[in-house]
Short mmCIF file of C-alpha atoms in Angstrom, two decimals:
data_model
loop_
_atom_site.label_atom_id
_atom_site.label_comp_id
_atom_site.label_asym_id
_atom_site.label_seq_id
_atom_site.Cartn_x
_atom_site.Cartn_y
_atom_site.Cartn_z
CA MET A 245 0.14 0.17 -0.01
CA LEU A 246 1.56 3.29 -1.00
CA ARG A 247 2.07 6.48 1.47
CA PHE A 248 2.78 8.35 -1.94
CA ILE A 249 6.69 10.87 -1.67
CA ARG A 250 6.79 13.53 -3.80
CA LEU A 251 10.95 13.39 -4.69
CA SER A 252 12.35 16.36 -6.26
CA LEU A 253 15.81 15.45 -6.24
CA THR A 254 18.21 18.95 -7.38
CA VAL A 255 18.45 18.00 -11.11
CA ALA A 256 16.18 19.71 -12.78
CA ALA A 257 14.96 17.08 -14.66
CA ALA A 258 14.16 15.22 -11.99
CA ILE A 259 12.08 17.82 -9.77
CA MET A 260 9.94 18.82 -13.96
CA ALA A 261 9.21 15.09 -14.20
CA VAL A 262 7.79 15.00 -10.19
CA VAL A 263 5.83 17.93 -10.75
CA VAL A 264 3.89 16.10 -13.17
CA LEU A 265 3.22 13.45 -10.78
CA VAL A 266 2.47 15.27 -7.99
CA LEU A 267 -0.05 17.02 -10.38
CA VAL A 268 -1.84 14.11 -11.38
CA ILE A 269 -2.54 12.26 -7.99
CA GLY A 270 -4.92 12.16 -5.82
CA VAL A 271 -7.38 14.42 -8.11
CA ARG A 272 -10.36 13.03 -9.71
CA HIS A 273 -11.36 14.56 -13.73
CA THR A 274 -8.59 17.52 -13.53
CA PRO A 275 -5.96 19.68 -11.13
CA ALA A 276 -7.87 23.03 -9.48
CA PRO A 277 -8.00 25.54 -12.07
CA ALA A 278 -5.26 28.21 -12.01
CA GLY A 279 -5.76 30.96 -9.48
CA GLY A 280 -7.60 28.64 -7.67
CA ALA A 281 -4.22 27.62 -5.21
CA ALA A 282 -4.57 29.79 -2.08
CA LEU A 283 -8.18 28.37 -1.82
CA ALA A 284 -7.26 24.91 -2.08
CA PRO A 285 -5.65 22.07 0.66
CA ALA A 286 -2.52 20.48 -1.15
CA PRO A 287 -3.85 16.81 -2.12
CA LEU A 288 -4.29 14.67 0.38
CA ALA A 289 -1.45 15.77 2.38
CA ALA A 290 0.34 12.78 3.65
CA GLY A 291 3.28 14.17 4.36
CA ASP A 292 1.91 15.37 7.56
CA PRO A 293 3.24 14.19 10.62
CA VAL A 294 1.43 10.54 11.24
CA GLU A 295 -0.70 10.41 14.95
CA ARG A 296 -2.23 13.29 15.79
CA THR A 297 -4.97 13.21 16.90
CA ALA A 298 -8.47 14.33 15.12
CA PRO A 299 -10.38 17.34 16.43
CA PRO A 300 -13.93 16.50 17.50
CA LEU A 301 -16.15 16.79 14.21
CA ARG A 302 -19.94 15.45 13.92
CA LEU A 303 -21.02 14.28 10.61
CA VAL A 304 -24.80 12.66 9.75
CA ASP A 305 -25.85 9.25 8.93
CA GLU A 306 -28.13 8.57 5.70
CA HIS A 307 -30.91 8.02 9.32
CA GLY A 308 -30.24 12.36 10.28
CA HIS A 309 -28.57 11.09 13.50
CA ILE A 310 -25.82 13.29 14.42
CA LEU A 311 -22.93 10.73 14.75
CA SER A 312 -19.32 12.49 15.75
CA LEU A 313 -15.63 10.78 16.12
CA SER A 314 -15.49 10.90 19.36
CA SER A 315 -18.21 8.17 19.60
CA LEU A 316 -16.40 5.92 17.04
CA ARG A 317 -13.27 6.43 20.18
CA GLY A 318 -12.05 2.29 20.95
CA ARG A 319 -12.60 1.43 17.90
CA TRP A 320 -10.27 1.23 14.64
CA LEU A 321 -11.62 3.72 11.59
CA VAL A 322 -10.97 3.19 7.75
CA ILE A 323 -12.61 6.18 6.32
CA ALA A 324 -12.47 7.24 2.22
CA PRO A 325 -13.81 10.41 0.34
CA SER A 326 -16.76 9.42 -1.93
CA MET A 327 -19.35 10.90 -3.40
CA THR A 328 -23.31 8.36 -4.62
CA LEU A 329 -23.00 10.94 -7.77
CA CYS A 330 -18.66 9.96 -8.93
CA HIS A 331 -18.60 8.48 -12.35
CA GLU A 332 -14.65 7.52 -12.33
CA VAL A 333 -13.55 6.31 -8.82
CA CYS A 334 -15.95 6.24 -5.60
CA PRO A 335 -18.18 3.17 -7.18
CA MET A 336 -14.86 1.62 -7.03
CA THR A 337 -14.45 2.34 -3.72
CA THR A 338 -17.72 1.02 -2.95
CA GLY A 339 -16.98 -2.00 -4.47
CA ALA A 340 -13.41 -2.14 -2.59
CA LEU A 341 -15.02 -1.26 0.79
CA MET A 342 -17.12 -4.09 1.09
CA GLN A 343 -14.39 -6.51 0.19
CA VAL A 344 -12.37 -5.23 3.30
CA GLN A 345 -15.80 -5.54 5.55
CA SER A 346 -16.22 -8.97 3.95
CA ARG A 347 -12.80 -10.04 5.17
CA LEU A 348 -13.79 -8.33 8.63
CA ARG A 349 -16.25 -10.27 9.20
CA ALA A 350 -14.58 -13.12 7.58
CA ALA A 351 -11.78 -12.51 10.59
CA GLY A 352 -13.97 -11.71 13.82
CA LEU A 353 -13.14 -8.06 13.18
CA ALA A 354 -16.09 -6.46 12.23
CA SER A 355 -16.74 -5.04 16.04
CA GLN A 356 -13.64 -3.63 16.20
CA VAL A 357 -13.68 -1.76 12.73
CA THR A 358 -15.57 0.25 11.41
CA LEU A 359 -15.64 1.51 8.00
CA ALA A 360 -17.18 4.27 6.72
CA GLU A 361 -17.65 6.74 2.82
CA VAL A 362 -17.95 10.53 3.69
CA SER A 363 -18.73 12.53 1.56
CA VAL A 364 -17.38 15.24 -0.44
CA ASP A 365 -20.36 16.70 -2.14
CA PRO A 366 -22.64 18.41 0.24
CA TRP A 367 -24.36 19.97 -2.10
CA ARG A 368 -26.84 17.06 -2.92
CA ASP A 369 -25.30 13.77 -1.12
CA THR A 370 -28.59 14.37 1.76
CA PRO A 371 -29.64 11.51 4.29
CA ALA A 372 -31.90 10.79 1.62
CA ARG A 373 -29.90 10.16 -1.69
CA LEU A 374 -27.33 8.18 0.98
CA ARG A 375 -30.03 5.41 1.72
CA ALA A 376 -31.56 5.32 -1.50
CA TYR A 377 -26.77 4.49 -2.41
CA ARG A 378 -27.21 2.02 0.28
CA ARG A 379 -29.82 0.42 -1.40
CA LEU A 380 -28.76 0.26 -4.51
CA THR A 381 -25.35 -0.67 -4.46
CA GLY A 382 -25.50 -2.62 -1.44
CA ALA A 383 -23.11 -0.88 0.44
CA ASP A 384 -22.41 -2.56 4.43
CA PHE A 385 -21.08 -0.08 6.04
CA ALA A 386 -21.24 3.11 6.91
CA LEU A 387 -22.44 6.15 5.10
CA LEU A 388 -21.90 10.18 5.88
CA THR A 389 -21.82 13.41 5.28
CA GLY A 390 -22.88 16.43 6.06
CA SER A 391 -22.91 20.63 5.65
CA HIS A 392 -20.70 21.66 3.32
CA ALA A 393 -19.23 23.64 6.54
CA GLN A 394 -18.96 20.40 8.13
CA LEU A 395 -17.36 18.49 5.34
CA GLN A 396 -15.09 21.30 4.38
CA ARG A 397 -13.21 21.02 8.30
CA PHE A 398 -13.91 17.41 8.51
CA TRP A 399 -11.96 16.79 4.91
CA ARG A 400 -9.52 20.10 6.05
CA PHE A 401 -7.68 18.43 8.50
CA PHE A 402 -6.74 15.00 6.34
CA GLY A 403 -5.67 17.79 3.52
CA VAL A 404 -8.32 16.23 1.09
CA TYR A 405 -9.63 18.77 -1.64
CA PHE A 406 -12.99 19.21 -2.93
CA LYS A 407 -15.14 21.69 -5.31
CA ARG A 408 -17.49 22.11 -7.32
CA VAL A 409 -16.72 22.26 -10.89
CA PRO A 410 -19.08 22.00 -14.61
CA GLN A 411 -20.69 18.98 -15.40
CA GLY A 412 -18.66 17.39 -19.23
CA LYS A 413 -19.91 17.37 -22.94
CA PRO A 414 -22.26 15.28 -22.14
CA PRO A 415 -23.03 15.22 -19.14
CA ASP A 416 -23.30 12.12 -16.65
CA VAL A 417 -26.81 10.58 -15.95
CA ASP A 418 -27.99 11.03 -12.38
CA TRP A 419 -28.81 7.52 -11.33
CA LEU A 420 -31.39 7.93 -8.57
CA THR A 421 -33.35 11.42 -10.84
CA HIS A 422 -32.45 9.55 -14.53
CA ARG A 423 -32.02 13.17 -15.44
CA PRO A 424 -28.49 14.94 -16.76
CA GLU A 425 -26.40 16.36 -14.03
CA SER A 426 -25.95 19.75 -13.53
CA PHE A 427 -22.51 20.30 -12.26
CA ASP A 428 -19.81 17.63 -10.81
CA VAL A 429 -17.45 17.94 -7.61
CA GLU A 430 -13.55 17.11 -8.37
CA HIS A 431 -11.99 15.81 -5.75
CA SER A 432 -9.59 13.81 -3.93
CA ASP A 433 -8.97 9.72 -3.53
CA GLY A 434 -7.34 7.90 -1.11
CA LEU A 435 -7.93 6.39 2.36
CA PHE A 436 -7.55 7.17 6.38
CA PHE A 437 -6.57 4.69 8.91
CA LEU A 438 -7.88 6.05 12.94
CA ASP A 439 -7.37 4.81 15.47
CA PRO A 440 -8.90 3.85 18.98
CA SER A 441 -7.65 6.93 20.36
CA GLY A 442 -8.75 9.17 17.42
CA ARG A 443 -5.30 9.04 15.88
CA GLU A 444 -4.45 9.62 11.91
CA ARG A 445 -2.19 6.78 11.76
CA ILE A 446 -2.21 5.96 7.85
CA ALA A 447 -2.92 7.97 5.21
CA VAL A 448 -3.20 6.75 1.27
CA VAL A 449 -2.58 7.98 -1.85
CA GLY A 450 -4.54 6.65 -4.78
CA GLN A 451 -7.79 4.22 -5.82
CA PRO A 452 -9.09 1.56 -5.40
CA ASP A 453 -7.82 -1.79 -7.49
CA VAL A 454 -10.39 -3.96 -6.77
CA GLY A 455 -8.88 -6.34 -9.98
CA GLY A 456 -11.39 -5.74 -12.50
CA ARG A 457 -14.45 -6.71 -11.53
CA LEU A 458 -17.81 -4.62 -9.80
CA SER A 459 -21.20 -5.86 -9.74
CA HIS A 460 -23.37 -4.66 -12.23
CA THR A 461 -25.03 -2.11 -10.14
CA LEU A 462 -21.40 -0.14 -9.13
CA ARG A 463 -19.98 -0.99 -12.73
CA ALA A 464 -23.26 0.32 -14.30
CA LEU A 465 -22.56 4.03 -12.34
CA LEU A 466 -19.34 4.02 -14.37
CA ASN A 467 -18.33 5.86 -17.14
CA ALA A 468 -15.94 5.48 -19.86
CA GLU A 469 -13.31 7.65 -17.58
CA GLY A 470 -14.33 5.60 -14.57
CA ARG A 471 -14.14 1.99 -16.80
CA ALA A 472 -10.65 3.15 -17.59
CA ASN A 473 -9.53 3.31 -14.41
CA LEU A 474 -11.62 0.21 -13.31
CA ALA A 475 -9.20 -1.42 -15.90
CA HIS A 476 -5.25 0.56 -15.03
CA PRO A 477 -6.16 1.99 -11.52
CA GLN A 478 -3.78 4.64 -10.94
CA LEU A 479 -1.28 4.05 -7.79
CA PRO A 480 -3.66 1.34 -6.59
CA TRP A 481 -4.55 0.19 -3.47
CA THR A 482 -6.01 -3.46 -2.26
CA ALA A 483 -8.14 -5.31 -0.40
CA GLY A 484 -5.36 -7.05 0.93
CA GLN A 485 -3.11 -4.38 1.33
CA VAL A 486 -5.67 -2.99 3.98
CA MET A 487 -6.40 -5.55 6.06
CA ASP A 488 -2.46 -6.08 5.47
CA ASP A 489 -2.50 -1.92 7.13
CA LEU A 490 -4.82 -2.89 9.88
CA ASP A 491 -2.98 -6.54 11.09
CA TRP A 492 0.41 -4.47 11.30
CA LEU A 493 -1.77 -1.72 13.50
CA MET A 494 -3.76 -4.33 15.67
CA GLY A 495 -0.47 -6.25 16.24
CA ARG A 496 -1.63 -9.23 14.73
CA GLU A 497 0.74 -11.80 12.88
CA VAL A 498 -1.33 -13.67 10.09
CA PRO A 499 -0.35 -16.23 7.81
CA GLY A 500 -0.34 -15.53 4.42
CA SER A 501 -0.58 -11.91 4.24
CA THR A 502 -0.13 -10.48 1.52
CA LEU A 503 3.10 -8.59 3.04
CA ALA A 504 4.77 -12.06 3.45
CA PRO A 505 8.08 -11.81 5.69
CA VAL A 506 11.69 -11.56 3.75
CA ARG A 507 14.42 -12.70 5.21
CA ALA A 508 16.85 -10.57 4.60
CA PRO A 509 21.14 -11.21 4.97
CA SER A 510 23.04 -11.01 8.55
CA ARG A 511 25.11 -8.48 9.69
CA ALA A 512 27.64 -10.91 9.32
CA VAL A 513 26.77 -12.05 5.80
CA ALA A 514 26.33 -8.45 4.61
CA THR A 515 30.25 -7.85 5.67
CA GLY A 516 31.60 -10.50 3.94
CA MET A 517 29.69 -9.92 0.70
CA LEU A 518 31.39 -6.18 1.26
CA SER A 519 34.84 -6.97 2.08
CA GLY A 520 36.80 -4.98 -0.51
CA SER A 521 34.81 -1.96 -1.21
CA PRO A 522 36.06 1.57 -2.41
CA ALA A 523 36.74 4.11 -0.48
CA PRO A 524 33.80 6.32 -0.36
CA LEU A 525 31.82 2.89 -0.26
CA ALA A 526 33.24 1.29 2.53
CA GLY A 527 32.35 4.65 3.93
CA VAL A 528 29.00 4.11 3.88
CA HIS A 529 29.00 0.67 4.74
CA SER A 530 30.67 1.28 8.21
CA GLN A 531 27.60 3.83 9.54
CA ALA A 532 25.65 0.93 8.54
CA GLY A 533 22.01 0.80 10.61
CA GLU A 534 23.06 4.32 11.90
CA LEU A 535 20.19 7.35 11.65
CA LEU A 536 22.48 10.51 10.41
CA GLY A 537 21.70 13.91 10.23
CA GLY A 538 18.76 15.98 8.07
CA ALA A 539 18.37 16.84 4.35
CA GLY A 540 20.97 18.79 4.62
CA ALA A 541 23.52 16.07 5.35
CA LEU A 542 21.91 13.70 3.11
CA ARG A 543 22.90 16.21 -0.15
CA GLU A 544 26.01 16.70 1.04
CA ARG A 545 26.50 12.77 1.22
CA ILE A 546 25.46 12.83 -2.61
CA ALA A 547 27.39 15.31 -3.56
CA ARG A 548 30.79 12.99 -2.10
CA LEU A 549 30.38 9.94 -3.96
CA ARG A 550 29.82 11.13 -7.26
CA GLY A 551 31.28 8.81 -9.32
CA TYR A 552 29.29 6.16 -8.17
CA PRO A 553 25.11 5.08 -9.11
CA ILE A 554 23.12 5.84 -5.79
CA VAL A 555 20.29 4.43 -4.54
CA VAL A 556 17.49 6.31 -2.00
CA ASN A 557 15.52 4.97 -0.23
CA ALA A 558 12.70 6.85 1.24
CA TRP A 559 10.63 4.98 4.05
CA ALA A 560 9.14 5.76 8.00
CA SER A 561 8.77 2.70 11.06
CA TRP A 562 5.08 3.06 11.17
CA CYS A 563 4.55 2.51 7.06
CA PRO A 564 3.55 -0.75 7.50
CA PRO A 565 4.89 -1.25 2.99
CA CYS A 566 8.08 0.53 3.99
CA ARG A 567 8.83 -2.23 6.31
CA GLY A 568 7.41 -4.93 4.61
CA GLU A 569 10.11 -3.85 1.96
CA PHE A 570 13.02 -3.00 4.14
CA PRO A 571 14.56 -6.67 3.82
CA LEU A 572 14.60 -6.29 -0.13
CA PHE A 573 16.60 -3.52 0.25
CA ALA A 574 19.71 -5.41 2.79
CA GLY A 575 19.42 -8.10 0.73
CA ALA A 576 19.91 -5.39 -2.67
CA ALA A 577 22.63 -2.91 -0.78
CA ALA A 578 24.45 -6.36 0.14
CA SER A 579 24.86 -7.86 -3.29
CA TYR A 580 25.12 -4.13 -5.21
CA GLY A 581 27.01 -2.33 -1.83
CA ARG A 582 30.78 -2.77 -4.24
CA ARG A 583 29.29 -0.60 -6.79
CA VAL A 584 25.90 1.30 -5.76
CA ALA A 585 25.38 3.63 -2.76
CA PHE A 586 22.30 2.74 -0.87
CA LEU A 587 20.92 5.64 1.61
CA GLY A 588 18.16 5.88 3.64
CA PHE A 589 16.07 8.73 4.37
CA ASN A 590 13.59 8.40 7.76
CA ALA A 591 10.98 10.58 7.09
CA GLU A 592 8.04 12.47 9.66
CA ASP A 593 8.82 9.42 12.10
CA SER A 594 10.77 10.27 15.44
CA PRO A 595 14.29 9.68 16.23
CA GLY A 596 13.81 7.09 19.02
CA ALA A 597 11.07 4.39 16.65
CA ALA A 598 13.66 4.92 13.83
CA ARG A 599 16.20 3.46 15.56
CA ALA A 600 14.22 0.42 17.59
CA PHE A 601 13.39 -0.38 13.96
CA LEU A 602 17.01 -0.43 12.43
CA ALA A 603 18.09 -2.25 15.69
CA THR A 604 15.54 -4.94 14.21
CA HIS A 605 15.91 -4.37 10.76
CA PRO A 606 19.64 -4.82 10.06
CA VAL A 607 20.83 -2.57 6.61
CA SER A 608 24.39 -2.25 5.41
CA TYR A 609 23.71 1.68 4.85
CA PRO A 610 22.47 4.49 6.92
CA SER A 611 19.58 6.67 6.59
CA TYR A 612 19.34 10.54 7.03
CA GLN A 613 16.04 11.76 9.47
CA GLY A 614 13.97 14.96 8.73
CA SER A 615 10.63 16.38 7.61
CA THR A 616 8.93 16.65 4.76
CA ALA A 617 9.33 20.22 4.50
CA SER A 618 13.40 20.17 5.41
CA ILE A 619 14.35 17.99 2.90
CA GLY A 620 13.76 20.63 0.76
CA SER A 621 15.02 21.03 -3.15
CA LEU A 622 16.43 17.58 -2.25
CA ALA A 623 13.52 15.92 -2.25
CA SER A 624 10.29 16.85 -1.59
CA LEU A 625 8.38 13.48 0.09
CA VAL A 626 4.22 13.66 -0.52
CA GLY A 627 4.25 9.66 0.89
CA LEU A 628 6.04 6.55 1.33
CA PRO A 629 8.30 4.54 0.41
CA THR A 630 9.33 6.46 -2.50
CA THR A 631 13.40 5.30 -3.81
CA VAL A 632 15.35 7.46 -5.85
CA PHE A 633 18.02 6.69 -8.45
CA ILE A 634 20.69 8.62 -9.01
CA ASP A 635 23.61 8.19 -11.35
CA ALA A 636 27.47 8.56 -10.75
CA ARG A 637 26.90 11.82 -12.78
CA GLY A 638 24.65 13.30 -10.41
CA ARG A 639 20.96 12.37 -12.20
CA VAL A 640 17.74 11.47 -10.85
CA VAL A 641 17.36 8.98 -13.91
CA PHE A 642 14.15 7.14 -12.02
CA VAL A 643 12.01 7.07 -8.83
CA HIS A 644 9.75 4.20 -7.76
CA PRO A 645 6.87 5.47 -5.71
CA GLY A 646 5.62 2.81 -3.29
CA GLN A 647 6.56 -0.50 -2.18
CA TYR A 648 8.93 -2.85 -3.91
CA GLU A 649 7.14 -6.79 -3.75
CA THR A 650 9.68 -8.85 -4.59
CA GLN A 651 13.79 -9.02 -4.62
CA ALA A 652 13.33 -9.43 -8.58
CA THR A 653 12.08 -6.25 -9.26
CA LEU A 654 13.93 -4.34 -6.63
CA ASP A 655 17.40 -6.06 -8.45
CA GLN A 656 16.20 -5.41 -11.52
CA ASP A 657 15.46 -1.58 -11.20
CA VAL A 658 18.87 -1.58 -9.30
CA GLU A 659 20.41 -3.35 -12.79
CA ARG A 660 19.18 -0.53 -15.50
CA TYR A 661 18.73 2.57 -13.60
CA ALA A 662 21.71 2.21 -11.05
CA LEU A 663 24.59 0.06 -13.39
CA GLY A 664 23.16 0.75 -16.48
CA GLN A 665 23.53 -3.52 -17.63
CA ALA A 666 19.15 -4.49 -18.06
CA ALA A 667 18.55 -4.33 -22.00
CA ASP A 668 16.01 -1.84 -23.03
#
């Protein structure tokens, strides 16, 4: 699952590539119009510190009953921005959350976890429409709405953007009234996890991946853009990954998790494999597992390593996908560390948590630590994990957002983008 990080290392080409990447992430339909940036938050501000306590906000359920976040204390909460008149992504969100709800029941966790779609369409999503949407789709989780002011306050905390925009041509048709819709709502897509004390723990950017399968009713709600998203979701997250995140957050060890453990080489084995490395790379290995300075120190280290390709992996101890891929980086660093410099950047984490994680997940390279703001011109982080490949001349040649699932995939990218040995 993706905690997306915007990376723009000092090379101009890399900055431009990341700017393009940021423009397409988290916003349905079209980007916010020119001149509106001052009014709209950045889509899905996943770079904000985790473990923030959500404010005491109140919403309305499908029956018109007031529901506050504080009333859900004691339960895990997974929420997604959605709207009943969405034709591009939200029917997929409904389908994915129905899959999650089914898995929660099978795991005996339905009484501990609440799933909810919270509206980003205060203009049309009334309690009556929510009831109609439940009858139409069979959604078996909470559906919540509110006034424009309530939803604006609610979603501002999570960094979610929504705005009323003109309807397309030809216009989509309202499934309830069977009349052409007169406007649309542009909004961010993602998923947010809150713990039983009301603290935000994980923010996921991207679209749900339901394997191309939806019920006939939900599929019928999609327009041409939605059907394209169904086939090829951008920055996809799955029901299985949601369960993996919940298992990790709740401290559950479940056999067969999609984040299957990978065995990393021991410190002694890695040391033997890296024996005889050139001095600049040996200096990297001598600081294995250490947590060093901030973004400035990382920039200086990259400059001193000119002449060697570099792989920078941005991670956090609280990020399940980061934890899942960490042994892969331990293996790649041991295999390629005599020719490639591996470095880590620990983002939006506490030093104590980061050091504790490194102590139990040994790698043959150090990590630098800082906030998403402190990385500045070197790297502007918009989610985790993300990996940046820099060639021997200091040029960013590839940015890989999200988790590496297998050693072979990571090794292939090291060969191709760090060493330039893979065939095009």
